[in-house]
Amino acid sequence: MNLFNDYTSLYVKVLLPLSLPQEYTYRIPQEFNEEVALGKRVMVQFGKKRIYAAIVVEIDNKPPEKYQAKYILAVLDDMPIVTEQQLEFWAWISRYYLCNWGEVMQAALPNALKLQSETLVELNLDTDLSHIELDSTELPIVEQLKVAGSLTLDQVSSLLKSKSSYKQIHSLYEKGVIHIREDLHERYKPKLKRHVRFAEAFQSKSAMAELFDNLANKVQQLNVVMQLMSVDPLFEGVDKLNFISEHGLSPSSVRTLTKNEVLEEFQVVVDRIVYEGEEVTKENQLTDEQLDVYNAITTWYKEKEVVLLHGVTSSGKTHVYIKLIEDHLAKGEQVLYLLPEISLTTQLIKRIQTYFGDKVLVNHSKFNDNERLEIWQKIKDNDAQVLLAPRSGIFMPFDNLGLIIVDEEHENTYKQSEPSPRYQARDCSIVLGQITGAKVLLGSATPSVESMQNAKSGKYGFVGLSNRFSNVTPPQFEVVDMRDEKKKKKNKGIFSSVLLDAVKHAIGAGEQVILFLNRKGYVPITECNECSWSPRCIQCDITLTYYRKENRLRCHFCGYNIAPISQCPACGNTAMKMLGYGTERIESELQQFIPDARIQRLDYETTRTKSAFENIITGFEKKEIDVLVGTQMLTKGLDFEALSLVGILDADHALNFPDYRAFERSFQLFTQVGGRAGRRNKQGKVIIQANQPDHFVIQQVVEGSYDAFFDKEVTDREKFNYPPFGRLIKITVKHKDYLVTEKAGDMLAYLLRPQLGAMMLGPEEPYVTKIRGLFIRQLLIKVVPPMPLKGIKKHIQEKVLQFKQTKEYRQVRVIVDVDP
């Protein structure tokens, strides 16, 4: 209901899909007073020419004080496309993560809803072209405009086979040959399918009888008519292609009947997102322990909004999730099920769909823009009750959200690093639950230190599953000292004798193996034998990784690549050696040691296509693969009946990474990947190869002691005020000039230091000092209670703005990352 009458001058604050520090105000033409509403899109002009679809976030009768408000041009939606709860949630993200509303809008909305104008070129019909001289590049533009009516700038460039057409466009405009205008175009295109039905003249018994007589000698056409009568007695129409293929009909006969106006074709809008799985028949039987956990969770929800479920690997956490989902669906509520990487969880998706069928929607980055918009609309209209999604699922327009499940809540992929907003989906889901009234369940076999501390302090409810499903015995761990292996010359490259023998034995017994190494490519370093020179990226401070299959040296950050180096450019030596191992080399060398083994890699390189991951996993499930070599993709909740052995190669690499979370992530990674072994009726084995076999993280992984690991880790963090005892804010400055970057870091530190003082560390160079041609300096701010986080954030925003207003540093990029 509109609170203002039809004659009130109204103004709207709108959210533009741009990185602006505040909303922008427009005036509403009186004829639009009743149409404008919060959450609707309106067409507005911003700047001299550009037109955008902006979202209304506030309506009042107060004009802006510092500028003349332009009128909105049109109201684009009949109903709001985002809810008021969504707008409240977006505003919180903007405040907490120190980013602009427009950046949140860009991340939240499907591309098909983010309209902006496109520059169009049209002929000036008032100009007499016979008196104007056109050169050889201008003439084809004019000729094409005569045919097409209008062209985009990209189309003009394509016509000229040039990257830029600015010169020709400018010349034609100066000669008065063309007009230039901005056009707001709709990106979404509905999916259409051709249907066929009897024409109206043949929808009566008498007409049909006459048709049979006329087709008596035309067997194939008569067959088409008879089949259509049987499948479409109400003349509503059927899918043309399916109708022809399912009944083995002659396409030419269908075309002839259509040409003779016996049949008519028409187009129907169909959903792109359709459930095509099996019928839902499976029952979800809980064990006694799972039932106790389920009851404990529902009891906790009477007094807590958030519950942490700590369940060991293969304990059946998913069965508990399914039971909770059933409860909320019975109440007509929606469920958001967050997964760290949706494309890597094929098995889990199939399991959830087996229980809930077409009530489940899956959303991930490999869907196109049209598919994402249809998913958005289904969630908004409550046509789907369960959404399986990665971190971006928190932005969906839920109508009646009752439960949020954050599975594998410890995963670092829930943190968005680039671009802004740099949000943590796990933490955001808790705020979303507060705004919508939904309960939140965090689940993991290796909970994050922050979540476990919140549980132990009483902020969250806590439940635990300590036994594997069906009492499957936990895997047996063995740690191999690689120093001793190398000293006694037992190893073969990266493989210890213990691991290689175990792999051969497993394959010989008809069992399967997973080998884990968190480095892709063939080798990470190519080095000169004489002077130790290594090829490095010209844009990033990193050595190039060699990929054997494509025979290229490539940068993991920017993609820069070159042919392999045959001669050292520093000393002229022709002997180059390869150092280290990646998954590609593991696959290659293992094949040499075990020639008959069927080996497959699972990493970024082998899973680029839409179905590649699923194909590899399906092959492993069907026992078409003996050994699966891969990166951390292997840790994502996979379950294989014949998997008996897991090998963790080079455990030291993860332990020695320069990050305060290195030990936590190593413990989680080793425990998760080890948990894949022996998940059915046989105890599995995990072999960890390390140069530091006595490291406390490795020992606690072997003992399966999360509590011992947590106690030590949380004690160390409290000593140095790391999360969860302090909050971190990382400020990064980037520029293409090293000296400018260095001075910029020092200047920003100078501005912040008077108030932040000892809380601030740096500026310092990070582990990688240059990425994509930009040098990097970082500041780290530790905010320890009772220091006011909100006040410190405001101070940072003010000083960053002051810094950016300095002429010398306007081109320096400043990134503020809260909870990095």
Coordinates of N, CA and C in Angstrom, one line a residue, residues 339-434:
L339 N 27.0 -26.0 0.4 CA 28.1 -26.9 0.2 C 29.3 -26.1 -0.3
P340 N 30.5 -26.5 0.1 CA 31.7 -25.7 -0.2 C 32.0 -25.5 -1.7
E341 N 31.8 -26.6 -2.5 CA 32.0 -26.5 -3.9 C 31.0 -27.4 -4.5
I342 N 29.9 -26.9 -5.0 CA 28.7 -27.6 -5.5 C 29.1 -28.6 -6.6
S343 N 30.0 -28.2 -7.5 CA 30.3 -29.1 -8.6 C 31.1 -30.3 -8.2
L344 N 31.6 -30.3 -7.0 CA 32.5 -31.4 -6.5 C 31.7 -32.3 -5.6
T345 N 30.4 -32.2 -5.5 CA 29.6 -33.0 -4.5 C 28.5 -33.7 -5.2
T346 N 28.8 -34.4 -6.4 CA 27.9 -35.1 -7.2 C 27.1 -36.1 -6.4
Q347 N 27.9 -36.9 -5.6 CA 27.2 -38.0 -4.9 C 26.2 -37.5 -3.9
L348 N 26.5 -36.5 -3.2 CA 25.6 -35.9 -2.2 C 24.4 -35.4 -2.8
I349 N 24.5 -34.7 -3.9 CA 23.4 -34.1 -4.6 C 22.4 -35.2 -5.0
K350 N 23.0 -36.3 -5.6 CA 22.1 -37.4 -6.0 C 21.4 -38.0 -4.8
R351 N 22.0 -38.0 -3.7 CA 21.4 -38.6 -2.5 C 20.3 -37.8 -2.0
I352 N 20.5 -36.4 -2.0 CA 19.4 -35.5 -1.5 C 18.2 -35.6 -2.5
Q353 N 18.5 -35.6 -3.8 CA 17.5 -35.7 -4.8 C 16.7 -37.0 -4.7
T354 N 17.4 -38.1 -4.3 CA 16.7 -39.3 -4.2 C 15.6 -39.2 -3.1
Y355 N 15.8 -38.4 -2.1 CA 14.8 -38.3 -1.0 C 13.7 -37.3 -1.4
F356 N 14.1 -36.2 -2.0 CA 13.2 -35.0 -2.2 C 12.8 -34.7 -3.6
G357 N 13.4 -35.4 -4.6 CA 12.9 -35.3 -6.0 C 12.9 -33.8 -6.5
D358 N 11.8 -33.4 -7.1 CA 11.7 -32.1 -7.7 C 11.5 -31.0 -6.7
K359 N 11.5 -31.3 -5.4 CA 11.5 -30.2 -4.4 C 12.9 -29.6 -4.3
V360 N 13.9 -30.3 -4.9 CA 15.3 -29.8 -4.8 C 15.7 -29.1 -6.0
L361 N 16.4 -28.0 -5.8 CA 17.1 -27.2 -6.9 C 18.6 -27.2 -6.6
V362 N 19.4 -27.3 -7.6 CA 20.8 -27.2 -7.5 C 21.3 -26.0 -8.3
N363 N 22.1 -25.2 -7.6 CA 22.7 -24.0 -8.3 C 24.2 -24.0 -8.2
H364 N 24.9 -23.7 -9.3 CA 26.3 -23.6 -9.3 C 26.8 -22.8 -10.4
S365 N 28.1 -22.5 -10.4 CA 28.7 -21.5 -11.4 C 28.6 -22.0 -12.8
K366 N 28.4 -23.3 -13.1 CA 28.4 -23.7 -14.5 C 27.1 -23.6 -15.2
F367 N 26.0 -23.1 -14.4 CA 24.8 -22.8 -15.1 C 24.9 -21.5 -15.8
N368 N 24.2 -21.3 -17.0 CA 24.3 -20.1 -17.7 C 23.3 -19.1 -17.1
D369 N 23.3 -17.8 -17.6 CA 22.5 -16.7 -17.0 C 21.1 -17.0 -17.1
N370 N 20.5 -17.6 -18.1 CA 19.1 -17.9 -18.2 C 18.7 -18.9 -17.2
E371 N 19.5 -20.0 -17.0 CA 19.2 -21.0 -16.0 C 19.2 -20.4 -14.6
R372 N 20.2 -19.5 -14.3 CA 20.2 -19.0 -13.0 C 19.0 -18.1 -12.7
L373 N 18.5 -17.4 -13.7 CA 17.4 -16.6 -13.4 C 16.2 -17.4 -13.1
E374 N 16.0 -18.6 -13.8 CA 14.9 -19.4 -13.6 C 15.0 -20.1 -12.2
I375 N 16.2 -20.4 -11.7 CA 16.4 -20.9 -10.4 C 15.9 -19.8 -9.4
W376 N 16.4 -18.6 -9.6 CA 16.0 -17.4 -8.8 C 14.5 -17.3 -8.6
Q377 N 13.8 -17.4 -9.8 CA 12.4 -17.2 -9.8 C 11.7 -18.3 -9.1
K378 N 12.2 -19.5 -9.2 CA 11.5 -20.7 -8.6 C 11.7 -20.6 -7.0
I379 N 12.8 -20.1 -6.6 CA 13.0 -19.9 -5.1 C 12.1 -18.8 -4.6
K380 N 12.0 -17.7 -5.4 CA 11.2 -16.5 -5.0 C 9.7 -16.9 -4.9
D381 N 9.3 -17.7 -5.9 CA 7.9 -18.1 -5.9 C 7.6 -19.3 -5.0
N382 N 8.6 -19.8 -4.3 CA 8.5 -21.0 -3.4 C 8.1 -22.3 -4.2
D383 N 8.5 -22.3 -5.5 CA 8.2 -23.5 -6.3 C 9.2 -24.6 -6.0
A384 N 10.3 -24.3 -5.4 CA 11.3 -25.2 -4.9 C 11.6 -25.0 -3.5
Q385 N 11.6 -26.1 -2.7 CA 11.7 -25.9 -1.2 C 13.1 -26.2 -0.7
V386 N 14.0 -26.9 -1.5 CA 15.4 -27.1 -1.0 C 16.3 -26.6 -2.1
L387 N 17.2 -25.8 -1.7 CA 18.3 -25.3 -2.6 C 19.6 -25.8 -2.1
L388 N 20.3 -26.5 -3.0 CA 21.7 -26.9 -2.8 C 22.6 -26.0 -3.6
A389 N 23.4 -25.3 -2.9 CA 24.2 -24.2 -3.5 C 25.5 -24.0 -2.8
P390 N 26.5 -23.3 -3.6 CA 27.7 -22.9 -2.9 C 27.4 -21.6 -2.2
R391 N 28.5 -20.9 -1.8 CA 28.4 -19.7 -0.9 C 27.4 -18.7 -1.4
S392 N 27.2 -18.5 -2.8 CA 26.3 -17.5 -3.3 C 24.9 -17.8 -3.0
G393 N 24.5 -19.0 -2.5 CA 23.2 -19.4 -2.2 C 22.6 -18.5 -1.1
I394 N 23.4 -17.8 -0.3 CA 22.8 -16.9 0.7 C 22.1 -15.7 0.1
F395 N 22.3 -15.4 -1.2 CA 21.7 -14.3 -1.8 C 20.3 -14.6 -2.4
M396 N 19.9 -15.8 -2.4 CA 18.6 -16.2 -3.0 C 17.4 -15.5 -2.3
P397 N 16.3 -15.3 -3.1 CA 15.1 -14.5 -2.6 C 14.1 -15.5 -1.9
F398 N 14.5 -16.1 -0.8 CA 13.7 -17.1 -0.1 C 12.4 -16.4 0.4
D399 N 11.3 -17.1 0.2 CA 10.0 -16.6 0.6 C 9.7 -17.0 2.0
N400 N 10.2 -18.2 2.4 CA 9.8 -18.7 3.8 C 10.9 -19.6 4.2
L401 N 12.1 -19.0 4.5 CA 13.3 -19.8 4.9 C 13.2 -20.3 6.3
G402 N 13.3 -21.6 6.5 CA 13.2 -22.2 7.9 C 14.5 -22.8 8.4
L403 N 15.4 -23.2 7.5 CA 16.6 -23.9 8.0 C 17.7 -23.6 7.0
I404 N 18.9 -23.4 7.5 CA 20.1 -23.2 6.8 C 21.1 -24.3 7.3
I405 N 21.5 -25.2 6.4 CA 22.6 -26.2 6.7 C 23.9 -25.7 6.0
V406 N 24.9 -25.6 6.8 CA 26.2 -25.3 6.2 C 27.1 -26.5 6.4
D407 N 27.2 -27.3 5.4 CA 27.9 -28.6 5.4 C 29.4 -28.3 5.2
E408 N 30.2 -29.1 5.9 CA 31.7 -28.9 5.9 C 32.0 -27.4 6.2
E409 N 31.4 -26.9 7.3 CA 31.5 -25.5 7.6 C 32.9 -25.0 7.8
H410 N 33.9 -25.9 7.9 CA 35.3 -25.4 8.1 C 35.9 -25.0 6.8
E411 N 35.3 -25.3 5.7 CA 36.0 -25.1 4.4 C 36.3 -23.7 4.1
N412 N 37.5 -23.4 3.6 CA 37.9 -22.0 3.3 C 37.2 -21.5 2.1
T413 N 36.6 -22.4 1.2 CA 36.0 -21.9 0.0 C 34.7 -21.1 0.3
Y414 N 34.2 -21.2 1.6 CA 33.0 -20.3 2.0 C 33.4 -18.8 2.0
K415 N 34.7 -18.6 2.0 CA 35.2 -17.2 2.1 C 35.4 -16.7 0.6
Q416 N 34.7 -15.6 0.3 CA 34.9 -14.9 -1.0 C 36.1 -14.0 -0.9
S417 N 37.1 -14.2 -1.7 CA 38.3 -13.4 -1.7 C 38.3 -12.3 -2.7
E418 N 37.8 -12.6 -3.9 CA 37.9 -11.6 -5.0 C 36.7 -11.9 -6.0
P419 N 36.0 -11.0 -6.4 CA 36.0 -9.5 -6.1 C 35.2 -9.3 -4.8
S420 N 35.1 -8.0 -4.5 CA 34.2 -7.5 -3.4 C 32.7 -7.9 -3.7
P421 N 31.9 -8.2 -2.7 CA 32.1 -8.2 -1.3 C 32.9 -9.5 -0.9
R422 N 33.9 -9.3 0.0 CA 34.7 -10.4 0.5 C 34.1 -11.0 1.8
Y423 N 33.0 -11.7 1.5 CA 32.1 -12.2 2.7 C 32.5 -13.6 3.0
Q424 N 32.2 -14.0 4.2 CA 32.3 -15.4 4.7 C 30.9 -16.0 4.8
A425 N 30.6 -16.9 3.9 CA 29.2 -17.4 3.7 C 28.7 -18.1 5.0
R426 N 29.6 -18.8 5.7 CA 29.2 -19.4 7.0 C 28.7 -18.4 8.0
D427 N 29.5 -17.3 8.1 CA 29.1 -16.3 9.1 C 27.9 -15.5 8.6
C428 N 27.8 -15.3 7.3 CA 26.7 -14.6 6.7 C 25.4 -15.4 6.9
S429 N 25.5 -16.7 6.8 CA 24.3 -17.5 7.0 C 23.7 -17.4 8.4
I430 N 24.5 -17.2 9.3 CA 24.0 -17.0 10.7 C 23.3 -15.7 10.8
V431 N 23.8 -14.6 10.2 CA 23.0 -13.3 10.2 C 21.8 -13.5 9.4
L432 N 21.8 -14.2 8.2 CA 20.6 -14.4 7.4 C 19.6 -15.1 8.2
G433 N 20.0 -16.1 9.0 CA 19.1 -16.8 9.9 C 18.4 -15.9 10.9
Q434 N 19.2 -14.9 11.5 CA 18.6 -14.0 12.4 C 17.6 -13.1 11.7

